[in-house]
Short mmCIF file of C-alpha atoms in Angstrom, two decimals:
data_model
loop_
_atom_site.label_atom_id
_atom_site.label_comp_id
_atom_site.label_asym_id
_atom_site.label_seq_id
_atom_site.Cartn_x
_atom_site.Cartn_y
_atom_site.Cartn_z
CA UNK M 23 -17.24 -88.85 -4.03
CA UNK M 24 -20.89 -88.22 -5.34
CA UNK M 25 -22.90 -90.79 -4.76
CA UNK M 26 -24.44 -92.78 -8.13
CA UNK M 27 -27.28 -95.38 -8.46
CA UNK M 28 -26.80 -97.46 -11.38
CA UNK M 29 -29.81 -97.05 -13.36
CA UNK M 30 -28.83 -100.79 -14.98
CA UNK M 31 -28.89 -102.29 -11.95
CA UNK M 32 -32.77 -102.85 -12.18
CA UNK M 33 -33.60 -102.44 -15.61
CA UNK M 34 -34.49 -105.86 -17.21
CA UNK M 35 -33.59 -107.57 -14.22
CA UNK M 36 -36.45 -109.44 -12.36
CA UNK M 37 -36.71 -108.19 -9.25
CA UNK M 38 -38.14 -109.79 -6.28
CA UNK M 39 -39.31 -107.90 -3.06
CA UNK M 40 -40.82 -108.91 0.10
CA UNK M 41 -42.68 -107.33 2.85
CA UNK M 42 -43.65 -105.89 -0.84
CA UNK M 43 -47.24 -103.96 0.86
CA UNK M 44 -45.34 -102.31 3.82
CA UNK M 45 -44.40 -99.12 4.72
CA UNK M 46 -40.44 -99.32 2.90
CA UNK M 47 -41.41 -102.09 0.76
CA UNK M 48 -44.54 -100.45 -1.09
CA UNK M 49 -42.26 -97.08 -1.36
CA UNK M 50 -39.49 -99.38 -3.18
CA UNK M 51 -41.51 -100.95 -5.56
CA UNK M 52 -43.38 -97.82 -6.48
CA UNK M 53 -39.12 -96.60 -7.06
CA UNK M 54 -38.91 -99.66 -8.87
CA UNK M 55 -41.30 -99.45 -11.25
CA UNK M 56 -39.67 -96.52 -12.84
CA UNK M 57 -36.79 -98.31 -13.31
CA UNK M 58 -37.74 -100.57 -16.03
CA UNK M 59 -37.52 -104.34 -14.65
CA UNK M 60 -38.40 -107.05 -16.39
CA UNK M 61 -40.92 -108.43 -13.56
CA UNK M 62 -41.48 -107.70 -10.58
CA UNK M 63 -42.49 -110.13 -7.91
CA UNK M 64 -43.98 -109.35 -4.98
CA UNK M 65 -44.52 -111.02 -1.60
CA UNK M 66 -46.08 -110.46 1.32
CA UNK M 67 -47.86 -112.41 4.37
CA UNK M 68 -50.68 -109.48 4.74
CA UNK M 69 -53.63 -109.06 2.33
CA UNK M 70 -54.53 -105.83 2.53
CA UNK M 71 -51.69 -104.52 1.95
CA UNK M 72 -50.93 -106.55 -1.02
CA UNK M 73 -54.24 -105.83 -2.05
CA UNK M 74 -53.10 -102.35 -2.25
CA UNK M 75 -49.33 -102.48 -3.70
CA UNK M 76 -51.22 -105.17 -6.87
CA UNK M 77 -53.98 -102.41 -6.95
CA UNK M 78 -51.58 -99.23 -7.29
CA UNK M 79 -49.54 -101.22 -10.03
CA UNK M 80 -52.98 -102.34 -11.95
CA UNK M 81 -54.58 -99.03 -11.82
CA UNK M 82 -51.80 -96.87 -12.51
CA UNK M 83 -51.63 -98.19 -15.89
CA UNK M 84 -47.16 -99.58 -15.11
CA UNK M 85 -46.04 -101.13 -17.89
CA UNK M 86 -44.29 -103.54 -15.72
CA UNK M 87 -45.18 -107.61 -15.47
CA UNK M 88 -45.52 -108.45 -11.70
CA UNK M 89 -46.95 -110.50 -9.90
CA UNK M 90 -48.49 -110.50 -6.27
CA UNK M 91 -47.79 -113.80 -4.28
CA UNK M 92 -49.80 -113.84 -0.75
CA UNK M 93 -47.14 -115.46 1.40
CA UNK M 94 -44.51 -115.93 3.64
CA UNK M 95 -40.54 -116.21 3.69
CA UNK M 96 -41.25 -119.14 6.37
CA UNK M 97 -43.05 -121.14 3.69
CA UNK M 98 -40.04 -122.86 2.23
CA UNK M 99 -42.34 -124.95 -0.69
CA UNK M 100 -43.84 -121.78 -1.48
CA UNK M 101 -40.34 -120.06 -2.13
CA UNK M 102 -39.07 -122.97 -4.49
CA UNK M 103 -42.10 -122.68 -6.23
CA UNK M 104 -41.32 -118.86 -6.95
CA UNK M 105 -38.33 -118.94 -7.37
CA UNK M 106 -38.34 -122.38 -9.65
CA UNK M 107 -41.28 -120.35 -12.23
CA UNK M 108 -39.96 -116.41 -11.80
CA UNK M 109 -36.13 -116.61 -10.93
CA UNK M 110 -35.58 -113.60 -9.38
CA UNK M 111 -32.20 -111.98 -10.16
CA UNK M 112 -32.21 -109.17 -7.34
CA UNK M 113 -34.10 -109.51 -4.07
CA UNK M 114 -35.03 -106.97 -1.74
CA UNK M 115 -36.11 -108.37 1.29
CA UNK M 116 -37.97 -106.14 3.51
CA UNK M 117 -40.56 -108.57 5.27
CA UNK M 118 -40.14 -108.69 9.07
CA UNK M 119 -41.95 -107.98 12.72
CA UNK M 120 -40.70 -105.22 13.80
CA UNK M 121 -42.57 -104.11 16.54
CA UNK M 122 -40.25 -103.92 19.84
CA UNK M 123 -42.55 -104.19 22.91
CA UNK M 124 -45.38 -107.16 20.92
CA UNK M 125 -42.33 -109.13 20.14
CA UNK M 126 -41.10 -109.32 23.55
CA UNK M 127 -44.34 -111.03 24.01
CA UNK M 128 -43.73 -112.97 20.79
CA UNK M 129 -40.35 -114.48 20.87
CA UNK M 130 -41.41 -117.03 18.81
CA UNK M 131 -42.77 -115.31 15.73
CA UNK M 132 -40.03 -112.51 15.69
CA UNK M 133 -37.38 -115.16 15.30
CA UNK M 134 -39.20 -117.51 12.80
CA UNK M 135 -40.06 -114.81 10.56
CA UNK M 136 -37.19 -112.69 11.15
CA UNK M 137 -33.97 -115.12 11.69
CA UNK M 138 -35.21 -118.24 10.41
CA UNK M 139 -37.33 -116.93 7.38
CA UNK M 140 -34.35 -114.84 6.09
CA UNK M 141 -32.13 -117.90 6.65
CA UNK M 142 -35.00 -119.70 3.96
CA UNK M 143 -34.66 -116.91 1.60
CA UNK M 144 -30.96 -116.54 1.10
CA UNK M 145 -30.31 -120.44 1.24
CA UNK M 146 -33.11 -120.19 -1.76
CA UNK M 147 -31.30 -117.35 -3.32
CA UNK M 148 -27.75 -119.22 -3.24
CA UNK M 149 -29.36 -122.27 -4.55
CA UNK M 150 -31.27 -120.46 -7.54
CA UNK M 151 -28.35 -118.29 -8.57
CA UNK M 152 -29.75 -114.68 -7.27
CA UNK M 153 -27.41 -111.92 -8.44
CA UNK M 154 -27.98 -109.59 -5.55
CA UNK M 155 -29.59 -109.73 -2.34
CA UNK M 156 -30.32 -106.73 0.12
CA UNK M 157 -31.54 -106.98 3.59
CA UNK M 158 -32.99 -104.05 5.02
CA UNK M 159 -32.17 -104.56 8.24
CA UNK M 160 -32.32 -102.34 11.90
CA UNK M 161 -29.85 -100.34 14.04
CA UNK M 162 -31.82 -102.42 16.33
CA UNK M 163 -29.78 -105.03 15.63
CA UNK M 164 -26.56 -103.37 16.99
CA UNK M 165 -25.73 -104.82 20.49
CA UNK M 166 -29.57 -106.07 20.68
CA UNK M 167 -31.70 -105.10 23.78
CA UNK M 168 -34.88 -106.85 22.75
CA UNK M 169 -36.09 -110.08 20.93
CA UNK M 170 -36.67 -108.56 17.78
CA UNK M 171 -32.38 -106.98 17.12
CA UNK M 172 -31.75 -110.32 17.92
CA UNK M 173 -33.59 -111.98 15.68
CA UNK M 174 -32.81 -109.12 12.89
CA UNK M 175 -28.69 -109.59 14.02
CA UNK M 176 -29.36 -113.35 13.42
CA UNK M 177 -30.89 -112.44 9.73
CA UNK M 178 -28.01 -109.94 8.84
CA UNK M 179 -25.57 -112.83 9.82
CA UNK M 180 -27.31 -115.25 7.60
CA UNK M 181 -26.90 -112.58 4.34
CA UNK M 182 -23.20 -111.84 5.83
CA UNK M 183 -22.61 -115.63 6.00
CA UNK M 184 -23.12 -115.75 1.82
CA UNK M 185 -20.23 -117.87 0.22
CA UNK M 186 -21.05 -117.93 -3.14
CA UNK M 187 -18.88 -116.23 -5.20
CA UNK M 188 -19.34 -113.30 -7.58
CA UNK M 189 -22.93 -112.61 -5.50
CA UNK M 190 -23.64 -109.37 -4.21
CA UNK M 191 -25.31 -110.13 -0.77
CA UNK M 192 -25.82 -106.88 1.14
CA UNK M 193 -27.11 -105.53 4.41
CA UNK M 194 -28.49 -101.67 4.77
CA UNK M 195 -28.97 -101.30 8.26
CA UNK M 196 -31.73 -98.85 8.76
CA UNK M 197 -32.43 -96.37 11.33
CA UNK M 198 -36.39 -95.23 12.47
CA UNK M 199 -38.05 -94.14 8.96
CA UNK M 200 -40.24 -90.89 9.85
CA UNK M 201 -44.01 -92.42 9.24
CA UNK M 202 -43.77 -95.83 9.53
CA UNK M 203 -46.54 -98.08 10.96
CA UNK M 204 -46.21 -98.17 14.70
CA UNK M 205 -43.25 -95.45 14.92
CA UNK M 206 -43.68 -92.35 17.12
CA UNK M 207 -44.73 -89.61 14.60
CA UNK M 208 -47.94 -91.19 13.26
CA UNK M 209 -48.71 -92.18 17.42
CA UNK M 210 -48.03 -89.38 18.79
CA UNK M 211 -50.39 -87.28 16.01
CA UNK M 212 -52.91 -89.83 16.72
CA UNK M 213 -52.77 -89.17 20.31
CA UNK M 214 -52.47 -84.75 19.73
CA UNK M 215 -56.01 -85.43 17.46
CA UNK M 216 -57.66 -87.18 20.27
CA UNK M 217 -56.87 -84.10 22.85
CA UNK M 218 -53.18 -86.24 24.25
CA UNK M 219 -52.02 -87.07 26.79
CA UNK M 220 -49.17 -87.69 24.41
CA UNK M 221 -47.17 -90.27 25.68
CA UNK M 222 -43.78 -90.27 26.16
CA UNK M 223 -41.57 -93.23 27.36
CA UNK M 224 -38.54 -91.32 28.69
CA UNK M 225 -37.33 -87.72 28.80
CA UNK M 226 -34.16 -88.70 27.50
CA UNK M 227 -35.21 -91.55 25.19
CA UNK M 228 -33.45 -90.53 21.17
CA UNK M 229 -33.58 -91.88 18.23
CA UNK M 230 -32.16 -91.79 14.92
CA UNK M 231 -34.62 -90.79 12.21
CA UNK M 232 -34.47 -91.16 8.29
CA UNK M 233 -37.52 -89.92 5.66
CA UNK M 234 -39.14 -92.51 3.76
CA UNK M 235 -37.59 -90.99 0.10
CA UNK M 236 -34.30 -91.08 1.43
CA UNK M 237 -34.55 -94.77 2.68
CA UNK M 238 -35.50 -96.10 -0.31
CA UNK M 239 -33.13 -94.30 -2.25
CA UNK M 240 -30.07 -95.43 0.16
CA UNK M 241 -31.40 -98.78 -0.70
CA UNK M 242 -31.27 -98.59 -4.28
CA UNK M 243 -27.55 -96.72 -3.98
CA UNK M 244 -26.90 -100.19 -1.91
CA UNK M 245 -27.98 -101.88 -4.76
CA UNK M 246 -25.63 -100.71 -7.40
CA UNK M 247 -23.15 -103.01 -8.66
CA UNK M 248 -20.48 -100.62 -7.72
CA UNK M 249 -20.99 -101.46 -3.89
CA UNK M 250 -19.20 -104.26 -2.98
CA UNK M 251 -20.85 -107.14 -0.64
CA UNK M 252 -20.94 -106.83 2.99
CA UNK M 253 -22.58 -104.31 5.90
CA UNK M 254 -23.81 -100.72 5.42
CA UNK M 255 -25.20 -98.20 7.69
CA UNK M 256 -26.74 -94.90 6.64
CA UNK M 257 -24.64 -91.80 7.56
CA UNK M 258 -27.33 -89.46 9.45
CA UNK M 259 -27.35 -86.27 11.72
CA UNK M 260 -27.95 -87.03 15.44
CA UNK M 261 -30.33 -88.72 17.18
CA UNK M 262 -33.21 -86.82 17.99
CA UNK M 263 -34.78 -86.80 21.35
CA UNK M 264 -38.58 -87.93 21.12
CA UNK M 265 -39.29 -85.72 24.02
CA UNK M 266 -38.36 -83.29 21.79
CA UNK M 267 -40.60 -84.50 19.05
CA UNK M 268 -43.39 -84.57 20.81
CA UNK M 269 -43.22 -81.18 22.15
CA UNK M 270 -43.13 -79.78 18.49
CA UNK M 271 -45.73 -82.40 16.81
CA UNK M 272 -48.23 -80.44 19.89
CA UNK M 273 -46.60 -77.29 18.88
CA UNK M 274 -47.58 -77.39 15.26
CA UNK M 275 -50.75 -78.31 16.33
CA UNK M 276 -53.26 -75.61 15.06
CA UNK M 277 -56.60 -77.14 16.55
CA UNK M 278 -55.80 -77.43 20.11
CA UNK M 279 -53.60 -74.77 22.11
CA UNK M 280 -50.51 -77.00 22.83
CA UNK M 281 -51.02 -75.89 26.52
CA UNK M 282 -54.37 -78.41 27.01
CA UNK M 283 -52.02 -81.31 25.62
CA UNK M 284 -50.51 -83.29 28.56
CA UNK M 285 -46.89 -85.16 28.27
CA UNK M 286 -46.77 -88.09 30.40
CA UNK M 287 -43.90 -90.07 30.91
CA UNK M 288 -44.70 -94.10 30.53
CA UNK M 289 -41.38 -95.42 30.79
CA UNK M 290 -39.60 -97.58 28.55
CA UNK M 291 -41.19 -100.54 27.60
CA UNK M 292 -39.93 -104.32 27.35
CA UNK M 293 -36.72 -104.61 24.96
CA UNK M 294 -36.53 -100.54 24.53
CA UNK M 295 -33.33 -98.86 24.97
CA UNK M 296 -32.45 -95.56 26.49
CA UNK M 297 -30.54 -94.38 23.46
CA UNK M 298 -29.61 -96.85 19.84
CA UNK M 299 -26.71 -97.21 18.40
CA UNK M 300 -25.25 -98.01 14.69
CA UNK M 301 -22.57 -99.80 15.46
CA UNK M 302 -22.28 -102.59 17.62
CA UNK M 303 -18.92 -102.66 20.10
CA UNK M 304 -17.38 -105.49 18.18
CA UNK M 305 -18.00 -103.83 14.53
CA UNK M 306 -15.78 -100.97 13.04
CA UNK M 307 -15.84 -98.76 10.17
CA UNK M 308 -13.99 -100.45 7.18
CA UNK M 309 -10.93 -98.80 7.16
CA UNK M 310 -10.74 -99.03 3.21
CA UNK M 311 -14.00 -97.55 3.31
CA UNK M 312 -13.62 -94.13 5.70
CA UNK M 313 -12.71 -91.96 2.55
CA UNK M 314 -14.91 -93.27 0.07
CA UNK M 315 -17.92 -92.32 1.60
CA UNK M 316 -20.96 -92.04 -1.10
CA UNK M 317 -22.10 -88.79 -0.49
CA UNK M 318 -25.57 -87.51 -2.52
CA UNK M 319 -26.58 -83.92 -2.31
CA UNK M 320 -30.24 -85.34 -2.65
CA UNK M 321 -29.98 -86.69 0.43
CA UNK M 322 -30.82 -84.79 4.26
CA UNK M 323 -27.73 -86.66 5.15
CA UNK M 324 -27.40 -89.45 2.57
CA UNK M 325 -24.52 -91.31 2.95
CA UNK M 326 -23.36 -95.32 2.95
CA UNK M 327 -20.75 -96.30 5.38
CA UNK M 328 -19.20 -99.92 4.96
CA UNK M 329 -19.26 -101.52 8.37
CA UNK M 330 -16.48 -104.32 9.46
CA UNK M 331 -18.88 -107.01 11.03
CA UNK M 332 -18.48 -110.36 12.91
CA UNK M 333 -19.96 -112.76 10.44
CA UNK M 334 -20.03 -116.79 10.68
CA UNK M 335 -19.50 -119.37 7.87
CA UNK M 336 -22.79 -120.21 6.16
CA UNK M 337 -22.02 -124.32 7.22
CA UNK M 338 -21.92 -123.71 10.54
CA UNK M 339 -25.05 -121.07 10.75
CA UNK M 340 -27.20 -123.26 9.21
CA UNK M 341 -26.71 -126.44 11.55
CA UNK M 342 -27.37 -123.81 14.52
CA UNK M 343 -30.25 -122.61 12.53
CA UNK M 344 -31.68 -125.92 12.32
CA UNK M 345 -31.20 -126.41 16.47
CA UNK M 346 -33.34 -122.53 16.38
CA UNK M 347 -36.01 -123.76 14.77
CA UNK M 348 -36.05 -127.28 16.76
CA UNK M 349 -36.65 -124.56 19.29
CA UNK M 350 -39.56 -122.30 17.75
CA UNK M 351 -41.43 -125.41 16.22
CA UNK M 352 -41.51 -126.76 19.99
CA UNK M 353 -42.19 -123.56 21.88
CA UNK M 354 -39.30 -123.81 24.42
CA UNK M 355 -37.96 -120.59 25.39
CA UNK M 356 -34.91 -121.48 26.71
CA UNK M 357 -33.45 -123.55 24.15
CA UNK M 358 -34.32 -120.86 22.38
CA UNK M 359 -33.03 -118.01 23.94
CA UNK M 360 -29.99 -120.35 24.40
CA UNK M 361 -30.01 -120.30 20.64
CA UNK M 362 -30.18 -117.17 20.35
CA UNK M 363 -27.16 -115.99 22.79
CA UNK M 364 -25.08 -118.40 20.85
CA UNK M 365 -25.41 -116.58 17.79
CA UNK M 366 -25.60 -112.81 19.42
CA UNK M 367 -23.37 -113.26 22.44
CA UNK M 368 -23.64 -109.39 22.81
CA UNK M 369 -27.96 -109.90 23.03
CA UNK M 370 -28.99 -108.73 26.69
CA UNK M 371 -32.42 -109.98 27.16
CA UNK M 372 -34.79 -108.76 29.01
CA UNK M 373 -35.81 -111.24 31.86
CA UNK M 374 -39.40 -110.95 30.94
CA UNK M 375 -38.99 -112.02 27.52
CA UNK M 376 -42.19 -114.12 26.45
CA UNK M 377 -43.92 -113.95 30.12
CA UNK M 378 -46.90 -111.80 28.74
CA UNK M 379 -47.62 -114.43 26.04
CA UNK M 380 -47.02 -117.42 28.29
CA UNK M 381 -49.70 -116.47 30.71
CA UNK M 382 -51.75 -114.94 28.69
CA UNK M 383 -51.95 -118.71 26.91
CA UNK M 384 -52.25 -120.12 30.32
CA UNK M 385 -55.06 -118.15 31.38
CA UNK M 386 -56.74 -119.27 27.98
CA UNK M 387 -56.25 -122.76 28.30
CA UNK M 388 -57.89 -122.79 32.01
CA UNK M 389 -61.26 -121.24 30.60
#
């Protein structure tokens, strides 16, 4: 079946997106603007790059009403003050840490912002009516290694756990976008211009990769009213091994002769995994689903694929939310990894988790 994005589904709507200055979430709204929406709202916890989504919108002459909100998900008066003056209709909620190894150091933040913000915004959303709500979420979160699946797991459970009826709450569960801040293209380039080594973290370390344009458009095609509520991964080619990547990054190099650029292996670093995974082992392919694929000739390999996940009732994730953030707001990390494991049985931790930070506050608070 060809796939089809609903060109309706954003026109006149307002539209609310966070992590709005980001890599994905600047890309979508720049989509979105084309699209005709009533308003656009956008939020985001970093300046600059707000600064720079408000300033691409005001200078490019859009004839779209937005507006640029400097803020956080975790700010729960904020978000019934926006919601209460723009009710947004359709949220796209990209805002998260996603950095593996600094929130391994970070429990704290990744699951405040990540678990317990997202938790915010859909209890918000439910409570104001929102039509449609899509979490871009990580294959990260698929039988969690590290800190930050978890707490993404924990946010596509709170989206899952949506009861109202007739709402389209959806999760797109992304792979590694080619580009993005922090991901191994734009580090390992970084490292070829500076004469390497180029650093690689295991010979057999693969990932799955996505580009940018076909991200965002997977997420609009998740967006169309035609696609029923519930879990979606992309379907992409095979993972690619960064070994591999870096070798033809240095390669394609035409400054330096790819023989003066050293590989060194680091080793994988707190909460990596060897290889990822889409799926976790208790989640299947919706049987309804397997031939009714959206397929879109656009697309490298752009395809949605409903996924059958776990998912808890919204009553009983929200008292164990509240017991999560009892947790963060105190700082103890085993109540909260407690927490955690009770909502992602299938989260192996690593048994540093948090050490880093701990001492590194420690050593602070003796100076």
């Amino acid at each position: 079946m060809g796939a089809f994005i609903s060109e309706n589904v954003i026109k006149n709507k307002r539209v609310l997106v966070t992590g709005a200055g980001g890599y994905i979430g600047s890309a979508l709204t720049k989509a979105l603007l084309s699209r005709i929406p009533e308003h656009i709202l956008l939020l985001d916890s970093a300046e600059r790059n707000l600064y720079e989504i408000d300033s691409f919108i005001n200078e490019g002459n859009h004839d779209v009403s937005h507006a640029s909100i400097l803020g956080s998900v975790t700010d729960e008066a904020l978000l019934h003050e926006l919601f209460e003056r723009y009710r947004p209709q359709i949220i796209f909620h990209a805002a998260a840490c996603k950095h593996v190894p600094l929130m391994e150091s970070n429990p704290f933040a990744a699951v405040l912002h990540n678990a317990i913000g997202t938790h915010m915004l859909v209890s918000a959303a439910m409570r104001y009516g929102v039509e449609q709500f899509v979490l871009i979420s990580t294959d990260k979160a698929a039988d969690p290694r590290s800190i930050m699946g978890a707490s993404k797991r924990i946010a596509e459970l709170a989206v899952l756990s949506w009861n109202r009826s007739g709402a389209q709450a959806k999760v797109m569960r992304l792979v590694n976008v080619i580009g993005a801040q922090g991901s191994v293209v734009p580090r390992f380039q970084q490292q070829i211009a500076a004469g390497g080594p180029v650093t690689v973290t295991h010979p057999e370390a693969q990932r799955y990769f996505v580009t940018l344009p076909d991200a965002v458009h997977l997420l609009l095609l998740v967006a169309s009213p035609e696609i029923e509520k519930g879990l979606y991964v992309p379907k992409v080619a095979a993972p690619v091994k960064i070994m591999d990547i870096a070798r033809h990054l240095i390669a394609g190099n035409p400054s330096i002769p790819a023989k003066n650029i050293e590989i060194v292996i680091s080793g994988l670093r707190p909460g990596d995994k060897l290889t990822e995974t889409l799926l976790s082992a208790q989640e299947s392919i919706q049987e309804s689903w397997a031939q009714k694929v959206f397929d879109d000739a656009s697309l490298n390999d752009g395809a949605l694929i409903q996924i059958n996940s776990p998912s808890m009732e919204a009553e009983k994730l929200s008292g164990t939310m509240q017991t999560l953030a009892s947790a963060v707001q105190s700082h103890r990390l085993e109540d909260l990894l407690r927490e955690v494991r009770h909502l992602v049985p299938e989260y192996l931790s690593d048994s540093g988790l948090g050490e880093s930070r701990i001492a590194a506050v420690a050593a602070g608070s003796q100076r």
